[in-house]
mmCIF file of N, CA and C in Angstrom:
data_model
loop_
_atom_site.group_PDB
_atom_site.id
_atom_site.type_symbol
_atom_site.label_atom_id
_atom_site.label_comp_id
_atom_site.label_asym_id
_atom_site.label_seq_id
_atom_site.Cartn_x
_atom_site.Cartn_y
_atom_site.Cartn_z
ATOM 1 N N MET N 1 8.492 -11.718 -28.177
ATOM 2 C CA MET N 1 8.129 -12.151 -27.156
ATOM 3 C C MET N 1 6.581 -12.195 -26.392
ATOM 4 N N THR N 2 6.075 -13.093 -26.022
ATOM 5 C CA THR N 2 4.425 -13.354 -25.813
ATOM 6 C C THR N 2 4.186 -14.185 -24.466
ATOM 7 N N TYR N 3 3.339 -13.654 -23.722
ATOM 8 C CA TYR N 3 3.216 -14.597 -22.675
ATOM 9 C C TYR N 3 1.798 -14.313 -22.431
ATOM 10 N N ARG N 4 1.059 -16.062 -22.095
ATOM 11 C CA ARG N 4 -0.346 -15.828 -22.132
ATOM 12 C C ARG N 4 -0.610 -16.608 -20.663
ATOM 13 N N ASP N 5 -1.707 -15.295 -20.392
ATOM 14 C CA ASP N 5 -1.751 -15.473 -18.933
ATOM 15 C C ASP N 5 -3.142 -16.697 -18.299
ATOM 16 N N ALA N 6 -2.384 -17.714 -17.825
ATOM 17 C CA ALA N 6 -3.455 -18.703 -17.821
ATOM 18 C C ALA N 6 -4.873 -18.699 -17.066
ATOM 19 N N GLU N 7 -4.810 -17.574 -16.228
ATOM 20 C CA GLU N 7 -6.059 -17.374 -15.660
ATOM 21 C C GLU N 7 -7.340 -16.683 -16.527
ATOM 22 N N THR N 8 -6.831 -15.814 -17.320
ATOM 23 C CA THR N 8 -7.385 -14.813 -18.047
ATOM 24 C C THR N 8 -7.309 -15.324 -20.037
ATOM 25 N N ASN N 9 -6.542 -15.973 -19.940
ATOM 26 C CA ASN N 9 -6.161 -16.896 -21.352
ATOM 27 C C ASN N 9 -5.934 -15.520 -22.014
ATOM 28 N N ILE N 10 -5.449 -14.287 -21.828
ATOM 29 C CA ILE N 10 -4.953 -12.892 -22.743
ATOM 30 C C ILE N 10 -3.557 -13.305 -22.882
ATOM 31 N N VAL N 11 -3.474 -13.030 -24.061
ATOM 32 C CA VAL N 11 -2.095 -12.976 -24.656
ATOM 33 C C VAL N 11 -1.206 -11.380 -24.210
ATOM 34 N N TYR N 12 0.162 -11.353 -23.865
ATOM 35 C CA TYR N 12 0.490 -9.790 -23.489
ATOM 36 C C TYR N 12 1.694 -9.859 -24.524
ATOM 37 N N PRO N 13 1.820 -8.709 -24.984
ATOM 38 C CA PRO N 13 3.473 -8.926 -25.977
ATOM 39 C C PRO N 13 4.783 -8.216 -24.719
ATOM 40 N N LEU N 14 5.375 -8.734 -24.953
ATOM 41 C CA LEU N 14 6.653 -8.291 -23.724
ATOM 42 C C LEU N 14 7.736 -7.844 -24.648
ATOM 43 N N VAL N 15 7.843 -6.591 -24.125
ATOM 44 C CA VAL N 15 9.242 -5.764 -24.985
ATOM 45 C C VAL N 15 10.519 -5.608 -24.117
ATOM 46 N N THR N 16 11.586 -6.279 -24.327
ATOM 47 C CA THR N 16 12.418 -6.628 -23.129
ATOM 48 C C THR N 16 13.497 -6.906 -23.733
ATOM 49 N N ASN N 17 14.976 -6.628 -23.282
ATOM 50 C CA ASN N 17 15.971 -6.796 -23.939
ATOM 51 C C ASN N 17 16.887 -7.801 -23.188
ATOM 52 N N THR N 18 16.043 -8.846 -22.397
ATOM 53 C CA THR N 18 16.541 -9.907 -21.763
ATOM 54 C C THR N 18 15.985 -10.780 -22.390
ATOM 55 N N LEU N 19 16.287 -11.463 -23.745
ATOM 56 C CA LEU N 19 15.823 -12.270 -24.615
ATOM 57 C C LEU N 19 16.277 -13.952 -23.495
ATOM 58 N N ASP N 20 17.475 -13.691 -22.693
ATOM 59 C CA ASP N 20 17.564 -15.171 -22.166
ATOM 60 C C ASP N 20 16.746 -15.718 -21.132
ATOM 61 N N LEU N 21 15.794 -14.559 -20.676
ATOM 62 C CA LEU N 21 14.988 -15.256 -19.796
ATOM 63 C C LEU N 21 13.600 -15.464 -20.583
ATOM 64 N N PRO N 22 12.918 -17.063 -19.942
ATOM 65 C CA PRO N 22 11.810 -17.317 -20.315
ATOM 66 C C PRO N 22 11.017 -16.214 -20.333
ATOM 67 N N ALA N 23 9.535 -16.283 -21.006
ATOM 68 C CA ALA N 23 8.476 -15.130 -21.044
ATOM 69 C C ALA N 23 7.995 -14.825 -19.719
ATOM 70 N N ARG N 24 7.272 -16.257 -19.497
ATOM 71 C CA ARG N 24 6.867 -16.284 -18.175
ATOM 72 C C ARG N 24 7.822 -15.495 -16.707
ATOM 73 N N THR N 25 8.896 -15.715 -17.067
ATOM 74 C CA THR N 25 9.822 -15.253 -15.711
ATOM 75 C C THR N 25 10.199 -13.725 -16.134
ATOM 76 N N SER N 26 9.833 -13.133 -17.335
ATOM 77 C CA SER N 26 9.984 -11.880 -17.800
ATOM 78 C C SER N 26 8.687 -11.122 -17.080
ATOM 79 N N ALA N 27 7.526 -11.718 -17.478
ATOM 80 C CA ALA N 27 6.188 -11.104 -16.881
ATOM 81 C C ALA N 27 5.902 -11.536 -15.400
ATOM 82 N N ASP N 28 6.736 -12.210 -14.545
ATOM 83 C CA ASP N 28 6.530 -12.456 -13.371
ATOM 84 C C ASP N 28 7.076 -11.067 -12.694
ATOM 85 N N LEU N 29 8.757 -10.688 -13.224
ATOM 86 C CA LEU N 29 9.400 -9.740 -13.218
ATOM 87 C C LEU N 29 8.522 -8.395 -12.810
ATOM 88 N N TYR N 30 8.159 -8.082 -14.264
ATOM 89 C CA TYR N 30 7.138 -6.926 -14.297
ATOM 90 C C TYR N 30 6.319 -7.203 -13.485
ATOM 91 N N LYS N 31 5.336 -8.178 -12.976
ATOM 92 C CA LYS N 31 4.204 -7.805 -12.593
ATOM 93 C C LYS N 31 4.868 -7.304 -10.601
ATOM 94 N N GLU N 32 6.116 -7.807 -10.389
ATOM 95 C CA GLU N 32 6.629 -7.549 -9.106
ATOM 96 C C GLU N 32 6.801 -6.179 -9.567
ATOM 97 N N ARG N 33 7.617 -5.453 -9.862
ATOM 98 C CA ARG N 33 7.937 -4.730 -10.523
ATOM 99 C C ARG N 33 7.085 -3.321 -10.438
ATOM 100 N N TRP N 34 5.587 -3.831 -11.060
ATOM 101 C CA TRP N 34 4.182 -3.275 -10.564
ATOM 102 C C TRP N 34 3.791 -3.031 -9.389
ATOM 103 N N GLN N 35 3.975 -3.721 -8.314
ATOM 104 C CA GLN N 35 3.597 -3.915 -7.412
ATOM 105 C C GLN N 35 4.606 -3.094 -6.381
ATOM 106 N N ILE N 36 5.864 -2.984 -6.716
ATOM 107 C CA ILE N 36 6.590 -1.776 -6.147
ATOM 108 C C ILE N 36 6.298 -0.359 -6.519
ATOM 109 N N GLU N 37 5.795 -0.186 -7.725
ATOM 110 C CA GLU N 37 5.254 0.941 -7.759
ATOM 111 C C GLU N 37 3.931 1.329 -7.493
ATOM 112 N N LEU N 38 3.069 0.468 -7.251
ATOM 113 C CA LEU N 38 1.790 0.704 -6.893
ATOM 114 C C LEU N 38 2.176 0.574 -4.936
ATOM 115 N N PHE N 39 2.914 0.252 -4.735
ATOM 116 C CA PHE N 39 3.521 0.748 -3.058
ATOM 117 C C PHE N 39 3.952 2.135 -3.094
ATOM 118 N N PHE N 40 4.917 2.708 -3.832
ATOM 119 C CA PHE N 40 5.352 3.788 -3.851
ATOM 120 C C PHE N 40 3.834 4.785 -4.078
ATOM 121 N N LYS N 41 3.061 4.556 -5.418
ATOM 122 C CA LYS N 41 2.004 5.450 -5.194
ATOM 123 C C LYS N 41 1.128 5.410 -3.657
ATOM 124 N N TRP N 42 0.833 4.507 -3.367
ATOM 125 C CA TRP N 42 0.096 4.411 -1.891
ATOM 126 C C TRP N 42 0.986 5.546 -1.074
ATOM 127 N N ILE N 43 2.017 5.511 -0.691
ATOM 128 C CA ILE N 43 3.057 6.188 -0.109
ATOM 129 C C ILE N 43 2.812 7.658 -0.506
ATOM 130 N N LYS N 44 3.002 7.882 -2.025
ATOM 131 C CA LYS N 44 2.802 9.363 -2.463
ATOM 132 C C LYS N 44 1.009 10.018 -2.251
ATOM 133 N N GLN N 45 0.070 8.953 -1.854
ATOM 134 C CA GLN N 45 -1.033 8.836 -2.141
ATOM 135 C C GLN N 45 -1.705 9.431 -0.331
ATOM 136 N N ASN N 46 -1.132 8.598 0.300
ATOM 137 C CA ASN N 46 -1.909 7.897 1.877
ATOM 138 C C ASN N 46 -0.737 8.924 2.978
ATOM 139 N N LEU N 47 0.599 9.097 2.624
ATOM 140 C CA LEU N 47 1.211 9.617 3.581
ATOM 141 C C LEU N 47 1.858 11.301 2.995
ATOM 142 N N LYS N 48 1.297 11.727 2.048
ATOM 143 C CA LYS N 48 1.514 12.863 1.468
ATOM 144 C C LYS N 48 3.162 13.149 1.292
ATOM 145 N N VAL N 49 3.224 12.523 0.652
ATOM 146 C CA VAL N 49 4.845 12.589 0.325
ATOM 147 C C VAL N 49 4.795 12.842 -1.508
ATOM 148 N N LYS N 50 5.725 13.881 -1.425
ATOM 149 C CA LYS N 50 5.439 14.418 -3.349
ATOM 150 C C LYS N 50 6.617 13.783 -3.657
ATOM 151 N N SER N 51 7.687 13.327 -3.166
ATOM 152 C CA SER N 51 8.639 12.786 -3.900
ATOM 153 C C SER N 51 9.764 11.836 -3.307
ATOM 154 N N ILE N 52 10.610 10.866 -3.622
ATOM 155 C CA ILE N 52 11.564 10.221 -2.651
ATOM 156 C C ILE N 52 12.581 10.979 -2.871
ATOM 157 N N LEU N 53 13.406 11.463 -1.967
ATOM 158 C CA LEU N 53 14.296 12.684 -2.006
ATOM 159 C C LEU N 53 16.201 12.029 -2.711
ATOM 160 N N GLY N 54 15.917 10.959 -2.410
ATOM 161 C CA GLY N 54 17.270 10.027 -2.614
ATOM 162 C C GLY N 54 17.240 9.182 -3.269
ATOM 163 N N THR N 55 17.980 8.918 -3.691
ATOM 164 C CA THR N 55 18.421 7.933 -5.178
ATOM 165 C C THR N 55 18.707 6.733 -4.778
ATOM 166 N N SER N 56 19.784 6.304 -3.471
ATOM 167 C CA SER N 56 20.354 5.235 -3.361
ATOM 168 C C SER N 56 19.663 4.408 -2.607
ATOM 169 N N MET N 57 19.759 3.429 -2.330
ATOM 170 C CA MET N 57 18.909 2.495 -1.576
ATOM 171 C C MET N 57 19.043 2.946 0.143
ATOM 172 N N ASN N 58 20.015 3.045 0.645
ATOM 173 C CA ASN N 58 20.076 3.749 1.911
ATOM 174 C C ASN N 58 18.879 4.847 2.022
ATOM 175 N N ALA N 59 19.210 5.642 1.417
ATOM 176 C CA ALA N 59 18.415 6.940 1.463
ATOM 177 C C ALA N 59 16.955 6.788 1.284
ATOM 178 N N VAL N 60 16.337 5.817 0.374
ATOM 179 C CA VAL N 60 14.885 5.465 0.470
ATOM 180 C C VAL N 60 14.907 4.873 1.567
ATOM 181 N N LYS N 61 15.467 3.818 1.770
ATOM 182 C CA LYS N 61 15.171 3.221 3.320
ATOM 183 C C LYS N 61 14.953 4.052 4.184
ATOM 184 N N ALA N 62 15.637 4.839 4.400
ATOM 185 C CA ALA N 62 16.019 6.062 5.692
ATOM 186 C C ALA N 62 14.563 7.294 5.215
ATOM 187 N N GLN N 63 14.391 7.264 4.176
ATOM 188 C CA GLN N 63 13.227 8.018 4.321
ATOM 189 C C GLN N 63 11.988 7.591 4.485
ATOM 190 N N PHE N 64 12.082 6.487 4.147
ATOM 191 C CA PHE N 64 10.530 5.168 4.542
ATOM 192 C C PHE N 64 10.547 5.237 5.224
ATOM 193 N N TRP N 65 11.645 4.595 6.649
ATOM 194 C CA TRP N 65 11.218 4.486 7.961
ATOM 195 C C TRP N 65 10.934 5.697 8.541
ATOM 196 N N ILE N 66 11.245 7.472 8.303
ATOM 197 C CA ILE N 66 10.959 8.553 8.765
ATOM 198 C C ILE N 66 9.531 8.918 8.430
ATOM 199 N N ILE N 67 9.129 8.234 7.232
ATOM 200 C CA ILE N 67 8.002 8.556 6.829
ATOM 201 C C ILE N 67 6.731 8.055 7.750
ATOM 202 N N LEU N 68 6.987 6.707 7.622
ATOM 203 C CA LEU N 68 6.531 5.460 8.492
ATOM 204 C C LEU N 68 6.178 6.029 10.396
ATOM 205 N N CYS N 69 7.469 5.807 10.441
ATOM 206 C CA CYS N 69 7.294 7.040 12.232
ATOM 207 C C CYS N 69 6.857 7.973 12.685
ATOM 208 N N ALA N 70 6.705 8.832 11.503
ATOM 209 C CA ALA N 70 6.016 9.884 11.232
ATOM 210 C C ALA N 70 4.045 9.312 11.121
ATOM 211 N N TYR N 71 3.802 8.946 10.170
ATOM 212 C CA TYR N 71 2.427 8.288 9.846
ATOM 213 C C TYR N 71 2.172 7.343 10.713
ATOM 214 N N LEU N 72 2.439 6.397 11.441
ATOM 215 C CA LEU N 72 1.925 5.334 12.578
ATOM 216 C C LEU N 72 1.616 5.544 13.346
ATOM 217 N N PRO N 73 2.100 6.795 14.200
ATOM 218 C CA PRO N 73 1.407 7.636 15.529
ATOM 219 C C PRO N 73 -0.194 8.295 15.170
ATOM 220 N N SER N 74 -0.253 8.861 13.926
ATOM 221 C CA SER N 74 -1.311 9.707 13.730
ATOM 222 C C SER N 74 -2.073 8.552 13.229
ATOM 223 N N ALA N 75 -2.149 7.467 12.606
ATOM 224 C CA ALA N 75 -3.003 6.398 12.518
ATOM 225 C C ALA N 75 -3.269 5.901 13.703
ATOM 226 N N VAL N 76 -2.837 5.561 14.586
ATOM 227 C CA VAL N 76 -2.910 4.762 15.920
ATOM 228 C C VAL N 76 -4.044 5.967 16.779
ATOM 229 N N VAL N 77 -4.136 7.317 16.827
ATOM 230 C CA VAL N 77 -4.409 8.258 17.435
ATOM 231 C C VAL N 77 -5.825 8.637 16.309
ATOM 232 N N SER N 78 -6.093 8.296 15.009
ATOM 233 C CA SER N 78 -7.151 8.418 14.602
ATOM 234 C C SER N 78 -8.041 7.091 14.942
ATOM 235 N N LYS N 79 -7.464 5.592 15.689
ATOM 236 C CA LYS N 79 -8.203 4.853 15.830
ATOM 237 C C LYS N 79 -8.907 4.826 17.472
ATOM 238 N N VAL N 80 -8.365 6.101 17.901
ATOM 239 C CA VAL N 80 -8.753 6.406 18.990
ATOM 240 C C VAL N 80 -9.804 6.942 19.504
ATOM 241 N N PRO N 81 -10.843 6.472 20.664
ATOM 242 C CA PRO N 81 -12.106 7.539 20.660
ATOM 243 C C PRO N 81 -11.723 8.728 21.023
ATOM 244 N N VAL N 82 -12.396 10.019 20.421
ATOM 245 C CA VAL N 82 -12.218 11.449 20.420
ATOM 246 C C VAL N 82 -11.724 11.670 21.973
ATOM 247 N N GLU N 83 -12.511 11.316 22.887
ATOM 248 C CA GLU N 83 -12.276 11.943 24.389
ATOM 249 C C GLU N 83 -11.101 11.452 24.858
ATOM 250 N N ASN N 84 -10.254 10.026 24.121
ATOM 251 C CA ASN N 84 -8.828 9.761 24.716
ATOM 252 C C ASN N 84 -8.098 10.218 23.729
ATOM 253 N N GLN N 85 -8.244 10.824 22.808
ATOM 254 C CA GLN N 85 -7.313 10.804 21.722
ATOM 255 C C GLN N 85 -5.680 11.819 22.235
ATOM 256 N N ARG N 86 -6.246 13.061 23.000
ATOM 257 C CA ARG N 86 -5.223 13.784 23.588
ATOM 258 C C ARG N 86 -4.324 13.046 24.687
ATOM 259 N N VAL N 87 -4.547 12.296 25.439
ATOM 260 C CA VAL N 87 -3.920 11.363 25.986
ATOM 261 C C VAL N 87 -3.074 10.341 25.472
ATOM 262 N N VAL N 88 -3.599 10.005 24.346
ATOM 263 C CA VAL N 88 -2.649 9.035 23.459
ATOM 264 C C VAL N 88 -1.457 10.149 22.540
ATOM 265 N N THR N 89 -1.937 10.979 22.114
ATOM 266 C CA THR N 89 -1.287 11.844 21.603
ATOM 267 C C THR N 89 0.099 12.567 22.339
ATOM 268 N N THR N 90 -0.270 12.254 23.811
ATOM 269 C CA THR N 90 0.956 13.263 24.868
ATOM 270 C C THR N 90 1.593 12.072 24.939
ATOM 271 N N TYR N 91 1.261 10.716 24.947
ATOM 272 C CA TYR N 91 2.165 9.863 25.347
ATOM 273 C C TYR N 91 2.870 9.230 23.967
ATOM 274 N N ILE N 92 2.435 9.427 22.823
ATOM 275 C CA ILE N 92 3.207 9.320 21.380
ATOM 276 C C ILE N 92 4.315 10.360 21.520
ATOM 277 N N ILE N 93 4.108 11.301 21.942
ATOM 278 C CA ILE N 93 4.883 12.807 21.779
ATOM 279 C C ILE N 93 6.084 12.461 22.714
ATOM 280 N N ASP N 94 5.808 11.273 23.914
ATOM 281 C CA ASP N 94 6.994 11.332 25.281
ATOM 282 C C ASP N 94 7.579 10.315 24.588
ATOM 283 N N ILE N 95 7.190 9.351 24.080
ATOM 284 C CA ILE N 95 7.828 8.452 23.164
ATOM 285 C C ILE N 95 9.088 8.904 22.472
ATOM 286 N N ALA N 96 8.352 9.568 21.668
ATOM 287 C CA ALA N 96 9.394 10.051 20.265
ATOM 288 C C ALA N 96 10.268 10.919 21.265
ATOM 289 N N ALA N 97 10.204 12.016 21.849
ATOM 290 C CA ALA N 97 10.934 13.041 22.955
ATOM 291 C C ALA N 97 12.326 11.395 23.249
ATOM 292 N N GLU N 98 11.666 10.731 23.736
ATOM 293 C CA GLU N 98 12.425 9.515 24.586
ATOM 294 C C GLU N 98 13.354 8.772 23.742
ATOM 295 N N LEU N 99 12.932 8.397 22.492
ATOM 296 C CA LEU N 99 13.802 7.994 21.297
ATOM 297 C C LEU N 99 15.217 9.085 20.522
ATOM 298 N N VAL N 100 14.689 10.253 20.607
ATOM 299 C CA VAL N 100 15.290 11.329 20.050
ATOM 300 C C VAL N 100 16.527 11.220 21.064
ATOM 301 N N ARG N 101 16.229 11.349 22.377
ATOM 302 C CA ARG N 101 17.655 11.202 23.674
ATOM 303 C C ARG N 101 18.400 10.086 23.620
ATOM 304 N N ALA N 102 17.886 9.154 22.487
ATOM 305 C CA ALA N 102 18.895 7.865 22.484
ATOM 306 C C ALA N 102 18.876 6.874 23.264
ATOM 307 N N ARG N 103 17.740 6.929 24.160
ATOM 308 C CA ARG N 103 17.637 6.204 25.525
ATOM 309 C C ARG N 103 17.137 4.714 24.876
ATOM 310 N N ARG N 104 17.493 3.851 25.824
ATOM 311 C CA ARG N 104 16.808 2.591 25.614
ATOM 312 C C ARG N 104 15.342 2.080 25.571
ATOM 313 N N PHE N 105 15.028 2.158 24.581
ATOM 314 C CA PHE N 105 13.210 1.826 24.313
ATOM 315 C C PHE N 105 12.536 1.350 25.847
ATOM 316 N N TYR N 106 12.980 0.187 26.164
ATOM 317 C CA TYR N 106 12.421 -0.715 26.859
ATOM 318 C C TYR N 106 12.859 -0.267 28.748
ATOM 319 N N LYS N 107 13.565 0.789 28.616
ATOM 320 C CA LYS N 107 13.691 1.116 30.018
ATOM 321 C C LYS N 107 12.606 2.699 29.884
ATOM 322 N N LEU N 108 11.628 2.613 29.041
ATOM 323 C CA LEU N 108 10.504 4.013 29.443
ATOM 324 C C LEU N 108 9.725 2.930 30.065
ATOM 325 N N PHE N 109 9.662 1.455 30.231
ATOM 326 C CA PHE N 109 8.311 0.997 30.897
ATOM 327 C C PHE N 109 8.872 0.017 32.369
ATOM 328 N N ASP N 110 10.304 0.869 32.705
ATOM 329 C CA ASP N 110 10.977 0.081 33.686
ATOM 330 C C ASP N 110 10.070 1.031 34.978
ATOM 331 N N PRO N 111 10.052 0.095 35.918
ATOM 332 C CA PRO N 111 9.210 1.176 37.213
ATOM 333 C C PRO N 111 10.609 2.079 37.970
ATOM 334 N N PRO N 112 9.777 2.793 38.558
ATOM 335 C CA PRO N 112 10.962 3.287 38.509
ATOM 336 C C PRO N 112 11.362 3.118 39.903
ATOM 337 N N LYS N 113 13.257 3.663 39.986
ATOM 338 C CA LYS N 113 13.645 3.571 41.372
ATOM 339 C C LYS N 113 13.470 3.536 42.534
ATOM 340 N N GLN N 114 13.831 2.917 43.788
ATOM 341 C CA GLN N 114 13.039 3.236 45.061
ATOM 342 C C GLN N 114 13.331 4.535 45.519
ATOM 343 N N GLU N 115 14.521 4.891 45.499
ATOM 344 C CA GLU N 115 15.039 5.956 46.211
ATOM 345 C C GLU N 115 14.250 6.973 45.268
ATOM 346 N N ASN N 116 13.561 7.057 44.114
ATOM 347 C CA ASN N 116 13.106 8.373 43.174
ATOM 348 C C ASN N 116 11.722 8.155 42.889
ATOM 349 N N ALA N 117 10.989 6.957 43.897
ATOM 350 C CA ALA N 117 9.787 6.533 43.765
ATOM 351 C C ALA N 117 8.536 7.674 44.010
ATOM 352 N N THR N 118 8.876 8.705 44.694
ATOM 353 C CA THR N 118 7.998 9.698 45.194
ATOM 354 C C THR N 118 8.739 11.110 45.183
ATOM 355 N N GLN N 119 8.173 12.298 44.509
ATOM 356 C CA GLN N 119 8.545 13.416 43.982
ATOM 357 C C GLN N 119 7.679 14.312 44.723
ATOM 358 N N ASN N 120 7.612 15.230 46.049
ATOM 359 C CA ASN N 120 6.606 16.054 45.711
ATOM 360 C C ASN N 120 5.103 15.435 45.768
ATOM 361 N N GLY N 121 5.322 14.423 46.755
ATOM 362 C CA GLY N 121 3.915 13.296 47.249
ATOM 363 C C GLY N 121 3.505 12.668 46.014
ATOM 364 N N GLN N 122 4.018 12.763 44.505
ATOM 365 C CA GLN N 122 3.984 11.920 43.002
ATOM 366 C C GLN N 122 4.602 11.405 42.871
ATOM 367 N N LEU N 123 3.876 9.857 42.667
ATOM 368 C CA LEU N 123 5.250 9.145 41.908
ATOM 369 C C LEU N 123 6.016 9.461 40.744
ATOM 370 N N CYS N 124 7.001 8.889 40.788
ATOM 371 C CA CYS N 124 7.669 9.360 39.089
ATOM 372 C C CYS N 124 7.219 8.197 38.086
ATOM 373 N N LEU N 125 7.289 8.428 36.947
ATOM 374 C CA LEU N 125 7.080 7.573 36.051
ATOM 375 C C LEU N 125 8.483 7.068 35.226
ATOM 376 N N LEU N 126 9.253 8.075 35.540
ATOM 377 C CA LEU N 126 10.896 7.812 34.601
ATOM 378 C C LEU N 126 11.703 8.666 36.074
#
């Protein structure tokens, strides 16, 4: 089976065991598969992941989300001016700590309750 790319006019030989699919469909599936491979290559190179530990769909998704949750705050901090990085890092750590406590994320931004508005003369954030 062969496939001719309309843009480059190059003929690609396809080796496949799904002979009931048209060559164009097989080529499109391979192209999509290649995009997935490039995505995992990017994860391994940029997020410093040596290997994906799980083999089930759930395990791969879980590890992917954990990786992103670890990577995104560092990406945010790297874009902040150096003089503000400590403040942003502290804020990100506070958010992560609250998420670990399984509190509702939106509650972080609620104004303090009136009876606990001050403590030792200072306003209470939470």
